Structures are given as structure tokens and as C-alpha cells.
Short mmCIF file of C-alpha atoms in Angstrom, two decimals:
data_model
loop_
_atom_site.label_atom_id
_atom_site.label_comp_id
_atom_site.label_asym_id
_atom_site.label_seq_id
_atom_site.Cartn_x
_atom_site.Cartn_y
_atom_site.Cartn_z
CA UNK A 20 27.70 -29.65 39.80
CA UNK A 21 25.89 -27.21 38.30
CA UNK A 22 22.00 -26.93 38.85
CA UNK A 23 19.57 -27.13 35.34
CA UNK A 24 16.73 -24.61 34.52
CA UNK A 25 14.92 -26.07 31.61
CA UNK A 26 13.35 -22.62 29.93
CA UNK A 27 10.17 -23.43 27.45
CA UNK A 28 10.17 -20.18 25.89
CA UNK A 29 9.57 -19.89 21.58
CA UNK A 30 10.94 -16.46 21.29
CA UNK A 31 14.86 -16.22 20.83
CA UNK A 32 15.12 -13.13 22.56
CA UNK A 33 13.62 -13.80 25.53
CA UNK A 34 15.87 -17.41 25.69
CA UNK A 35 18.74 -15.57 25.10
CA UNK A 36 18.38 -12.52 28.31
CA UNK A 37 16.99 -15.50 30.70
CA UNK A 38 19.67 -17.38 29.81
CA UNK A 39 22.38 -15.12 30.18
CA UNK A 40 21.54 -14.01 33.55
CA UNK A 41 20.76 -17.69 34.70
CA UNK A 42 24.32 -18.62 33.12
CA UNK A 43 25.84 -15.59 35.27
CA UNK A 44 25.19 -17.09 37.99
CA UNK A 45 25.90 -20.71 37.90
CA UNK A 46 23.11 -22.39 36.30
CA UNK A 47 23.27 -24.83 33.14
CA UNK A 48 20.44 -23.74 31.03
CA UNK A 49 18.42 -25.85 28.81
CA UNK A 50 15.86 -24.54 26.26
CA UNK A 51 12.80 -25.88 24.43
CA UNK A 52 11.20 -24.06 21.70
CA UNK A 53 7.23 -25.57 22.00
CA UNK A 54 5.30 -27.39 24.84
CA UNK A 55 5.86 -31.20 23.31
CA UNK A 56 9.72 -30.54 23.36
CA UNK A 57 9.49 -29.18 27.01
CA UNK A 58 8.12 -31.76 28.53
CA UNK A 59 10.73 -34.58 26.69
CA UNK A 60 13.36 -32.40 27.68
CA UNK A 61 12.24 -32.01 31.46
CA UNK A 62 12.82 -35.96 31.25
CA UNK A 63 15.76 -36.25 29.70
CA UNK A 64 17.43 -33.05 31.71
CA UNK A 65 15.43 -33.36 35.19
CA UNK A 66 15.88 -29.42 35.65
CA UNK A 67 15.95 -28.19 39.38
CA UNK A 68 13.58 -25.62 38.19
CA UNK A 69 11.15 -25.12 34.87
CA UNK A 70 10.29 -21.77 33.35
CA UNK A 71 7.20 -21.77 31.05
CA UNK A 72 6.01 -19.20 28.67
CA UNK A 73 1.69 -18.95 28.75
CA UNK A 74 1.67 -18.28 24.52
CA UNK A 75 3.24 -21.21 23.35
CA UNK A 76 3.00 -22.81 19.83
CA UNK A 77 0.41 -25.93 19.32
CA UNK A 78 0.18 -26.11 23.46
CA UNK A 79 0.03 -23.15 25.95
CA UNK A 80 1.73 -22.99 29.27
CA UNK A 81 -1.22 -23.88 31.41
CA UNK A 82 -1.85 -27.46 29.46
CA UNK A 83 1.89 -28.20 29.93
CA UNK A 84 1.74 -26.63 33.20
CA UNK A 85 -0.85 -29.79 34.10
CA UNK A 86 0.92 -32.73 31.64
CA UNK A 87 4.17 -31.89 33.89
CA UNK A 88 2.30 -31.98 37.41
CA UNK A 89 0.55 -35.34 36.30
CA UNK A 90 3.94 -37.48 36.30
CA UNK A 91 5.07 -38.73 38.08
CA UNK A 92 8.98 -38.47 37.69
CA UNK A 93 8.08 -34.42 37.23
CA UNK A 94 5.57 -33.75 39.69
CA UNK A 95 8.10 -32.45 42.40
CA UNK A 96 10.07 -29.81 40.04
CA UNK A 97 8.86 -26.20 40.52
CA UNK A 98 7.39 -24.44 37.92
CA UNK A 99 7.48 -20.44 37.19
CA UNK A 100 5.27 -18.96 34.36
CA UNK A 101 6.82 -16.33 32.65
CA UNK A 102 4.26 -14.49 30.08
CA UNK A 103 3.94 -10.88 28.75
CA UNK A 104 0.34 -11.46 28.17
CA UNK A 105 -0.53 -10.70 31.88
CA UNK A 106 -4.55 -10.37 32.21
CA UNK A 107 -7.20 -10.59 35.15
CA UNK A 108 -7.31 -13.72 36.39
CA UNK A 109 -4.15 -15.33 34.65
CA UNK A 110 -1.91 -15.63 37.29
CA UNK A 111 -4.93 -17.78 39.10
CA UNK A 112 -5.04 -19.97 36.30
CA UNK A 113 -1.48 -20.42 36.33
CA UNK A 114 -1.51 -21.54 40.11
CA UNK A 115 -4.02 -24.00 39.42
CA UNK A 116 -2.36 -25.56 36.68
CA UNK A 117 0.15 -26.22 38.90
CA UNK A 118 2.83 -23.57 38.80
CA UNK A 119 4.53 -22.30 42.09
CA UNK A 120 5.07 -18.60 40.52
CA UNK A 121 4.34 -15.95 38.66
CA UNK A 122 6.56 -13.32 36.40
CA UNK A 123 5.20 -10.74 33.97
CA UNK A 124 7.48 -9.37 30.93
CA UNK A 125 9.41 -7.80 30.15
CA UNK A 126 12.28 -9.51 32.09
CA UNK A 127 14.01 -6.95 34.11
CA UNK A 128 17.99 -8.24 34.73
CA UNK A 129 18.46 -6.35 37.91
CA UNK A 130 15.21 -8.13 39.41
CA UNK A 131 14.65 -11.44 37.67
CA UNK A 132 17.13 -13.01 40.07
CA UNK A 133 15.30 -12.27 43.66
CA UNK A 134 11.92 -13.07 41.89
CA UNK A 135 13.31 -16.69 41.54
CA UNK A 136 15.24 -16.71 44.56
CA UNK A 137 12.17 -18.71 46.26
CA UNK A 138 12.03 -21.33 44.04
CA UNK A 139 15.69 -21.50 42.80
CA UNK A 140 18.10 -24.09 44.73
CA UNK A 141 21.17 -22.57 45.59
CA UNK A 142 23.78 -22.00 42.88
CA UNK A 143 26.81 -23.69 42.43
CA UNK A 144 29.87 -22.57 44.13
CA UNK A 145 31.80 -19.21 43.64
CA UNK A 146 29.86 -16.01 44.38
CA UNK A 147 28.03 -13.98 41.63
CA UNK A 148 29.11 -11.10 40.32
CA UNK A 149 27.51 -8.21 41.54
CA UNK A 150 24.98 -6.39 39.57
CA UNK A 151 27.19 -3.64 38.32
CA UNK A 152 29.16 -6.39 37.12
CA UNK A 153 26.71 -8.38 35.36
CA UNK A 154 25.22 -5.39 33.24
CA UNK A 155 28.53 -4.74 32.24
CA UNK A 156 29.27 -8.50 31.03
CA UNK A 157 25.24 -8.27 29.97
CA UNK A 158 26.21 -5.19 27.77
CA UNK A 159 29.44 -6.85 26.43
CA UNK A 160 27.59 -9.77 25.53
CA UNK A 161 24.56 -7.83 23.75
CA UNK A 162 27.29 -5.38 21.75
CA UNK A 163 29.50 -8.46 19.99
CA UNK A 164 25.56 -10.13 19.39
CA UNK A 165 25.09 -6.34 17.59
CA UNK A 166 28.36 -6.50 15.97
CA UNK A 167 27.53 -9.98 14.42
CA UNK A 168 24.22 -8.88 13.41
CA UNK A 169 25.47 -6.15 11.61
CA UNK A 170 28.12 -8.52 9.33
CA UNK A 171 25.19 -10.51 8.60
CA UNK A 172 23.90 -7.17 7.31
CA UNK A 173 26.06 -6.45 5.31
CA UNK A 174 26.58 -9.42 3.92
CA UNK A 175 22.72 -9.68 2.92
CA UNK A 176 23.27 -6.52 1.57
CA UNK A 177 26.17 -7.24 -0.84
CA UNK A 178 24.04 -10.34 -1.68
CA UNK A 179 21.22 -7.98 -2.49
CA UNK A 180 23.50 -5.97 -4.70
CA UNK A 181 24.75 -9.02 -6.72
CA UNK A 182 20.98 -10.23 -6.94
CA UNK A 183 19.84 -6.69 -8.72
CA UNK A 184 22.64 -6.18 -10.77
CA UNK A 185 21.84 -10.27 -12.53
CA UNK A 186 17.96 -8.69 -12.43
CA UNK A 187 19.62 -5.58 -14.22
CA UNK A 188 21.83 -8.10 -16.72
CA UNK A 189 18.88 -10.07 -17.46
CA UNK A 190 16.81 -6.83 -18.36
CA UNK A 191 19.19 -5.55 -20.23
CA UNK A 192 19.49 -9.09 -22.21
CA UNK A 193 15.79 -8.72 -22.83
CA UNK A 194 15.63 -5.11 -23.95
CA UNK A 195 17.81 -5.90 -26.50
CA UNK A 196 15.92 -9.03 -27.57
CA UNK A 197 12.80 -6.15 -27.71
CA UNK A 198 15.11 -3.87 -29.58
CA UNK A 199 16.08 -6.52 -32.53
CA UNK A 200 14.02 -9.59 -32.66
CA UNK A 201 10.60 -7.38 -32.88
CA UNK A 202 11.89 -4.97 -34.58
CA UNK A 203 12.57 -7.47 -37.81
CA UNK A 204 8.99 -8.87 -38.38
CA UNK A 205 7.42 -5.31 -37.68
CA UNK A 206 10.21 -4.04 -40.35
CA UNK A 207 9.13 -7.25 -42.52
CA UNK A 208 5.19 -6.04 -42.07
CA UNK A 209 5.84 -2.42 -42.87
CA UNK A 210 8.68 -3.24 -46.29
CA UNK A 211 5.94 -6.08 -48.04
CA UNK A 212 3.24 -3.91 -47.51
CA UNK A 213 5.28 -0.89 -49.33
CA UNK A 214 6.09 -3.83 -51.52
CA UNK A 215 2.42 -4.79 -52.45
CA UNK A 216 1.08 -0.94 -52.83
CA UNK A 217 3.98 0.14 -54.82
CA UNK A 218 3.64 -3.56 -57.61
CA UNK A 219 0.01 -4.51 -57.25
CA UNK A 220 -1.80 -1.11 -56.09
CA UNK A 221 -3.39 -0.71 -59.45
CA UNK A 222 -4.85 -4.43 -58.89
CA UNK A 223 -6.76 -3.33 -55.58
CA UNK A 224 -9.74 -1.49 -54.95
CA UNK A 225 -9.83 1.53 -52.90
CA UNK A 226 -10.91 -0.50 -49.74
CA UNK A 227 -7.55 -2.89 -50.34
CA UNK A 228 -5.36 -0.23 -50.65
CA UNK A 229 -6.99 1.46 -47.05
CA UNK A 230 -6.43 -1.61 -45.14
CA UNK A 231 -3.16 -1.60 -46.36
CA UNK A 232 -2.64 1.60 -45.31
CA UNK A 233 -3.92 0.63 -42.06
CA UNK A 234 -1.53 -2.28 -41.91
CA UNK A 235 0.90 -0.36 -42.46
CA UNK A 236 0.14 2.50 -39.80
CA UNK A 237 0.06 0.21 -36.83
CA UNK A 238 3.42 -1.49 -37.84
CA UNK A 239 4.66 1.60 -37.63
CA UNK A 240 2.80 2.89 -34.26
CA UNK A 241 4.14 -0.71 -32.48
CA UNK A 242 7.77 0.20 -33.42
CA UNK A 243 6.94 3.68 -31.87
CA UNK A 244 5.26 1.85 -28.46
CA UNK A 245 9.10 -0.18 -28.74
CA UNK A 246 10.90 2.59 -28.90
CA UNK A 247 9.55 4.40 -26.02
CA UNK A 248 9.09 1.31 -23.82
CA UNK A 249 13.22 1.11 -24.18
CA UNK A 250 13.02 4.72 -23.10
CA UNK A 251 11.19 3.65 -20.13
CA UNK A 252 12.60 0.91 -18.88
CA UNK A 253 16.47 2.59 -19.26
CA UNK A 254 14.99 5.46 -17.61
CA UNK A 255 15.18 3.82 -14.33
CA UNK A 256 19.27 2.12 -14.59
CA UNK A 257 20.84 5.38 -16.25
CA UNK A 258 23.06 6.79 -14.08
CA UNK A 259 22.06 10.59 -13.34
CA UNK A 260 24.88 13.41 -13.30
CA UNK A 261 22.97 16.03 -11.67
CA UNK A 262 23.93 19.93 -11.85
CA UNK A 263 22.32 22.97 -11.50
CA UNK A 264 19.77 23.81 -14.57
CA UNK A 265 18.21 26.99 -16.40
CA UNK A 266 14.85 25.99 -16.83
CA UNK A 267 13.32 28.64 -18.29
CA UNK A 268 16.31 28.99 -21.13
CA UNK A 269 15.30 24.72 -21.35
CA UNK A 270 11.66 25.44 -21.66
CA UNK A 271 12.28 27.89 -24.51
CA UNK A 272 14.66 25.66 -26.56
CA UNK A 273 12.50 22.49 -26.21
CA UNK A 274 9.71 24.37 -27.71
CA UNK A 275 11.18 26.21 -30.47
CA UNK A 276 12.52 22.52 -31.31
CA UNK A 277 9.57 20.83 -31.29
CA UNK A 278 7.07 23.46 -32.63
CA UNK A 279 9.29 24.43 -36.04
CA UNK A 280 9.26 20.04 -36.66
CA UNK A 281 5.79 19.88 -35.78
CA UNK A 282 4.13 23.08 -37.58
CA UNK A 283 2.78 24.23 -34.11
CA UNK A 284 4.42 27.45 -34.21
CA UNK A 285 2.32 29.84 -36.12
CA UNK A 286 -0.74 28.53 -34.02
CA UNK A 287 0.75 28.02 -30.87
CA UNK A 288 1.47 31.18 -28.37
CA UNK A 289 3.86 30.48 -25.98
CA UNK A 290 4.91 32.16 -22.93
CA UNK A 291 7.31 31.70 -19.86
CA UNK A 292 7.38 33.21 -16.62
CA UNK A 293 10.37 33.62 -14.26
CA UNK A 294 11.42 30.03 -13.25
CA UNK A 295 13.35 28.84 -10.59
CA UNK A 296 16.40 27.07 -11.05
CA UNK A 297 16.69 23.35 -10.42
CA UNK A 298 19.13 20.48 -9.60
CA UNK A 299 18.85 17.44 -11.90
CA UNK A 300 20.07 15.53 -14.95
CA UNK A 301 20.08 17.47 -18.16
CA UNK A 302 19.06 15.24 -20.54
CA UNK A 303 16.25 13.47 -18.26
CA UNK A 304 14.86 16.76 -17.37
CA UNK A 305 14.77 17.61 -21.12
CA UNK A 306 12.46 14.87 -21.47
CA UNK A 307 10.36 15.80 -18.92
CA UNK A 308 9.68 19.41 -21.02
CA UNK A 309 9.66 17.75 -24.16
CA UNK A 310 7.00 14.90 -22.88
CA UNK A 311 4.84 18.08 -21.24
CA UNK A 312 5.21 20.60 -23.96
CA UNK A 313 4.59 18.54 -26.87
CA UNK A 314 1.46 17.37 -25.48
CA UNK A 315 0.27 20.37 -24.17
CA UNK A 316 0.49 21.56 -28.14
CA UNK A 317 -1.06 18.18 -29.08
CA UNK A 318 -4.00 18.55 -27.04
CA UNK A 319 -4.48 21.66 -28.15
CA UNK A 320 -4.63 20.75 -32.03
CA UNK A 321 -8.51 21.14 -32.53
CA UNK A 322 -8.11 24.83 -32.01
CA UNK A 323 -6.86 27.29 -34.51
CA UNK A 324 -4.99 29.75 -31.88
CA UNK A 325 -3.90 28.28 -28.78
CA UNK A 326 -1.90 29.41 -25.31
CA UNK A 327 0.79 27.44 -23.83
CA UNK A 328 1.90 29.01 -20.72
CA UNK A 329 4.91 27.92 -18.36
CA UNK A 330 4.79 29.35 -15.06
CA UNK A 331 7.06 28.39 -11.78
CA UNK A 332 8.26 29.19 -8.12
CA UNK A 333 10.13 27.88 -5.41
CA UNK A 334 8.43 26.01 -2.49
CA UNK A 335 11.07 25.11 0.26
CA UNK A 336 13.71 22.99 -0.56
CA UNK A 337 11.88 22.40 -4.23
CA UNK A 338 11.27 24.35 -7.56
CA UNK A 339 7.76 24.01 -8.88
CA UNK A 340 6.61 24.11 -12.23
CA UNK A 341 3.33 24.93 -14.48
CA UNK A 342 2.60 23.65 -17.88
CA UNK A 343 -1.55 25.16 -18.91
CA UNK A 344 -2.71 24.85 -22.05
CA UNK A 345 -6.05 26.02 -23.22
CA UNK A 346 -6.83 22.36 -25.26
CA UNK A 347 -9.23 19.62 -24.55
CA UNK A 348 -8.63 19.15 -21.06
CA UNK A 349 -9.84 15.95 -18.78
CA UNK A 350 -12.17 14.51 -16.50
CA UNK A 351 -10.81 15.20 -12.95
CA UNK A 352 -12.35 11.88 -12.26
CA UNK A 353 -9.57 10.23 -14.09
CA UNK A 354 -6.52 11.77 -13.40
CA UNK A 355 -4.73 9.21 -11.31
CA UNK A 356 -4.92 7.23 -14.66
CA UNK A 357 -2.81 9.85 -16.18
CA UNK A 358 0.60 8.94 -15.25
CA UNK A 359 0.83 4.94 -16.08
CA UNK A 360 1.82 3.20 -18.85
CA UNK A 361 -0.21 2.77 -21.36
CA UNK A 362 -2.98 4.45 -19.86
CA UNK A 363 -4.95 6.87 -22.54
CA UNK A 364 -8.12 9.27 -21.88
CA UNK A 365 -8.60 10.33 -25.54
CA UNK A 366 -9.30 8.24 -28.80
CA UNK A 367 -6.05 6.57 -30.35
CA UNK A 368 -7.43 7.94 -33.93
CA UNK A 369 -8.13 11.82 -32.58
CA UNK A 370 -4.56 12.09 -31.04
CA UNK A 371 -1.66 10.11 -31.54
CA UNK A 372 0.53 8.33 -29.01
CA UNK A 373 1.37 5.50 -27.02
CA UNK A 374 0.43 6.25 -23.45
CA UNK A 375 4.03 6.29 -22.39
CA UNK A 376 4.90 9.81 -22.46
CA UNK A 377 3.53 10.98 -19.14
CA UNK A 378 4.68 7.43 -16.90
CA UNK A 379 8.64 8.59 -18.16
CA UNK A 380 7.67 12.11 -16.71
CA UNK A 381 6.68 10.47 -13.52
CA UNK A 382 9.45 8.19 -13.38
CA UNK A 383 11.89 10.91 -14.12
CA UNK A 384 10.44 12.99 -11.59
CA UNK A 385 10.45 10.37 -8.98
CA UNK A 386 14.00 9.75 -9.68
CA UNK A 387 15.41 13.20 -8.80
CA UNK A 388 12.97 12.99 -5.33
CA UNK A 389 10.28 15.32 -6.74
CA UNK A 390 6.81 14.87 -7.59
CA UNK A 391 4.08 15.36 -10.74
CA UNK A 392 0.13 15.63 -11.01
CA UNK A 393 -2.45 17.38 -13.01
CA UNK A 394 -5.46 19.55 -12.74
CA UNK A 395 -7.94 19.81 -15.60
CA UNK A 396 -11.37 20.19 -16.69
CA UNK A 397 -12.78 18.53 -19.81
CA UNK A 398 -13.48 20.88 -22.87
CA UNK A 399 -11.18 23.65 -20.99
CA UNK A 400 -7.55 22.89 -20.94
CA UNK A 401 -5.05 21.44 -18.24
CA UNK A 402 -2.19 22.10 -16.02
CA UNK A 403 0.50 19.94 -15.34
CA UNK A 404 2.88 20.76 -12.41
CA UNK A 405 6.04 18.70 -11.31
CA UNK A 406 8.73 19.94 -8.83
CA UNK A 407 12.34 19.15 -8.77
CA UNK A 408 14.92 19.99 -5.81
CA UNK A 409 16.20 23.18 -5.93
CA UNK A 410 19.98 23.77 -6.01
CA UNK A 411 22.02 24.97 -2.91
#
């Protein structure tokens, strides 16, 4: 018959190496997780020897150290503590709780055995395998446990998967609830106020017809915040096709684009340096000029002549770029506010926009592994730089 080691131990991996070497060489192991459950399983099992962990859950080693010594029916079974948390004066304190030895962790295979050998009965027959032998089957053991974890892995993983793409179904169902079912009131707001100027306009005074107009503006200003929170949330899903990109011929076109819609050409002087190539998405990184140009010309509205300036290099494995413009500029203070949504450091009613433009340059950015941020001074103008990897 086998002998019994009852093991009160609450961390798996630690019950799993003691047992394995115990079970190597003849012993039926039991295990309890907590102090209470030890002690009803040394009197169910009646073990030939206990281990006991010090840090246990609800009751440490040394108070079931004493409940064991205290009956009876237990009083005669020897007891080994077994504790990583080795400090001065421990090992006294487990003697007098009543333990017979003393083992620090971590558990070495090759040694555990002959530190029990004094207070282990003899094993049941058949010889041991040597020690050669038992790392081997130790090894064996610990590579199919490895091989099992890692199914488990990849099965959380493909659950994972099937969990994002429902989160990416379900935000997909609601962008399109965004798209249509607020789009029809704010189209309802916008066509009955055109209504009510165009048939009863003569019948208001010039205050009625202003709030009107204002009605009428921020209908159309929340269908603009719509359409660029859609932007912004399918910024992240879209699926990039990355190549290598001219970005000073980009630069050039955005702005001559832009500036001829927007009447900032005869004001605006623009100039680009040498740039570096760069490795991304077309269209995405289009934004990212439009988004930085366009504001760069916006900011600098209050002046009659203004400079726009694009500058770049290559750092390492990235291409950096400048965007300075000679406008209105910002407190440094702020500048971490910059780059999220919604997030404005000028008056609504002195320049237009929804806060969104510069959180879709970050999140573009961030998906092609580069990085964006922003140097200004208030009343002089502001640079914004982003990098992007460069191509092979």
C-alpha cells in the first residue's frame, strides 16, 4: 500500500511540482487548498506525513500547525512547513507550533526528496527512478502541461476574436442608426426653418429672423459633428493598404485643393521643404494633411498675409514632419488637450469646427505606429509635427 502525504498548499503550482515528485516515488498525494480543509482532510486521509504552507488563506500554517498537534487522532503525524516567506525567527515559530521541519522555496526537485527523507516512512515497493530519470519524466510532464496551456490559448484567443468582431457588428449597427435616425429630425429642423423664413419672414422682426438663423446654423454644425464622428469611429475598423507615399507631391495637392474652395490662396503663402518619403495608407494619410493644413490656414484667418510652412526629415526607422503657421497659436499649458475629441482652445463663434479634426490625426497616426504633438505659443503661431514609418 501506498503511503499518503496530505499537502496544504493554496498555490496550484507549487501542488502540482510537490506532487509530482512525491508521486515519482511512490506516494499517494492528497491536497487541500486552505487550513479548515487540511485539517478535515488529515482525518479523513490519516497521511503518514503533512506538508503545510506558512501563508495560507483565512488560517496560516502555524495556527493549523497547533489545531493538528492538539488531537488527538493527529498528534503523532509529522509535520513539515514549507513557506517562501522565510524570515528571522520563522523557522522557531514553526517548531513551536509543532512542526518537525523546516523547507524554504522555491522547491528544488533534485533536493526536496533527502530534505524529507527524515520524516518520510519508507516508500512503497519498487525502486525510484534515478534523478536523471525523474527530470526527464518531470520535463515530459511540464511540456504536455505547456502544450495544453497553449490550446487553451488559443482557444481564448479565437473567443476573443468572435467577441470583437459582435463589438465591431454592434458598432457598426449603431453608426448607422447615427447616420439615419439623427440625421432626419436635424434635416426636419434645418427644411421648417427654411420653410418659416422663406413664407412668414416678412411677419418677423429682425430679432426672429436672427434666431432663426441661429437655429438654423447649429442644425447644420450637429450634422457636421455627425459626419465627422462617423469619420472617427470608421477610422479605427478600416482596413489599411499601406505603400510607399510622396509626401511632399501630397502636401502640395491637399493645399491647392483646399485653399482654391476655401479663398485662402491669395492670402496664404505656402511653402514645402524636401520631405521624406513614408509608408502608410493613402487616403488616411491624406486626412492627416488635410486635418493639419486646413487648420493651420484657419488659425491663421485674422491676418491678412500669412506663412504656412511644411518642413520634414528622417529620424531612424521614421519620417518626421512640420506643419508652422504664423496664426493665433496656443497656450503650451494646454496642449495635451489638443488631440481629443471634442476638445477646443478657441471660441466656437471666432473659428469654426467640431473638435474632431486633430483626435482623427492622432488616431490615424497611432494606427500606422507613429506619433503627433504640438508646440505653440499664444498670439505667435504653432507647429504641429507627426512621424510615420519610413519605407524600406
Amino acid at each position: 500500500m501506498k503511503r499518503k502525504v496530505l499537502y496544504i498548499e493554496d498555490n496550484e503550482q507549487n501542488l502540482y511540482l510537490v506532487t509530482f515528485i512525491l508521486e515519482k516515488h511512490g506516494y499517494e498525494v492528497h491536497a487541500a487548498l486552505d487550513g479548515q480543509e487540511g485539517i478535515g482532510k488529515a482525518a479523513a486521509v490519516r497521511p503518514d506525513l503533512i506538508l503545510l504552507d506558512i501563508q495560507l488563506p483565512c488560517m496560516d500554517g502555524y495556527a493549523v500547525a497547533r489545531q493538528l498537534r492538539t488531537n488527538s487522532g493527529l498528534a503523532g503525524i509529522p509535520i513539515v512547513a514549507v513557506t517562501s516567506y522565510a524570515m528571522a525567527g520563522d523557522r522557531e515559530k514553526a517548531l513551536a507550533a509543532g512542526c518537525n521541519g523546516y523547507i524554504e522555496k522555491p522547491i528544488n526537485p533534485e533536493t526536496f526528496m533527502q530534505q524529507l527523507e527524515q520524516h518520510l516512512p519508507p516508500p512503497a515497493a519498487g525502486a525510484p527512478r534515478s534523478e536523471d530519470e525523474l527530470l526527464k519524466a518531470y520535463n515530459e510532464v511540464l511540456f504536455r502541461k505547456l502544450e495544453k496551456k497553449t490550446a487553451e490559448l488559443e482557444q481564448r484567443v479565437s473567443e476573443r476574436t468572435a467577441q470583437l468582431e459582435a463589438a465591431n457588428r454592434e458598432l457598426e449597427a449603431f453608426s448607422y442608426s447615427v447616420s439615419h435616425d439623427l440625421r432626419a429630425p436635424l434635416r426636419a429642423i434645418e427644411g421648417f426653418s427654411a420653410i418659416v423664413v422663406e413664407d412668414y419672414g416678412e411677419r418677423l422682426d429682425d430679432e426672429g429672423r436672427r434666431l432663426l438663423g441661429v437655429v438654423r446654423a447649429n442644425a447644420r454644425r450637429m450634422s457636421q459633428l455627425i459626419d465627422d464622428l462617423l469619420v472617427f469611429s470608421r477610422t479605427g475598423r478600416n482596413e489599411m493598404k499601406c505603400r510607399r507615399l510622396d509626401m511632399a507631391a501630397m502636401a502640395r495637392s491637399v493645399f491647392e485643393e483646399f485653399a482654391w474652395e476655401a479663398g485662402a490662396r491669395a492670402r496664404v503663402e505656402f511653402s514645402v521643404g524636401p520631405l521624406p518619403a513614408a509608408l502608410g495608407d493613402a487616403s488616411l494619410v491624406r486626412q492627416v494633411w488635410v486635418n493639419l493644413l486646413s487648420n493651420a490656414a484657419k488659425f491663421s484667418a485674422l491676418k491678412e498675409r500669412c506663412v504656412i510652412e511644411v518642413t520634414g526629415a528622417p529620424e531612424g526607422d521614421q519620417s518626421v514632419y512640420h506643419v508652422r503657421d504664423e496664426g493665433v497659436g496656443f497656450d503650451m499649458g494646454c496642449a495635451e488637450r489638443l488631440f481629443g475629441v471634442f476638445q477646443r482652445l478657441h471660441p466656437a463663434n471666432q473659428f469654426e469646427g467640431t473638435g474632431i479634426g486633430l483626435a482623427l490625426v492622432k488616431r490615424i497616426v497611432a494606427r500606422h505606429g507613429g506619433r503627433v504633438w504640438a508646440e505653440g505659443k499664444a498670439g505667435q503661431g504653432a507647429t504641429f509635427s507627426f512621424s510615420l514609418p519610413a519605407p524600406p
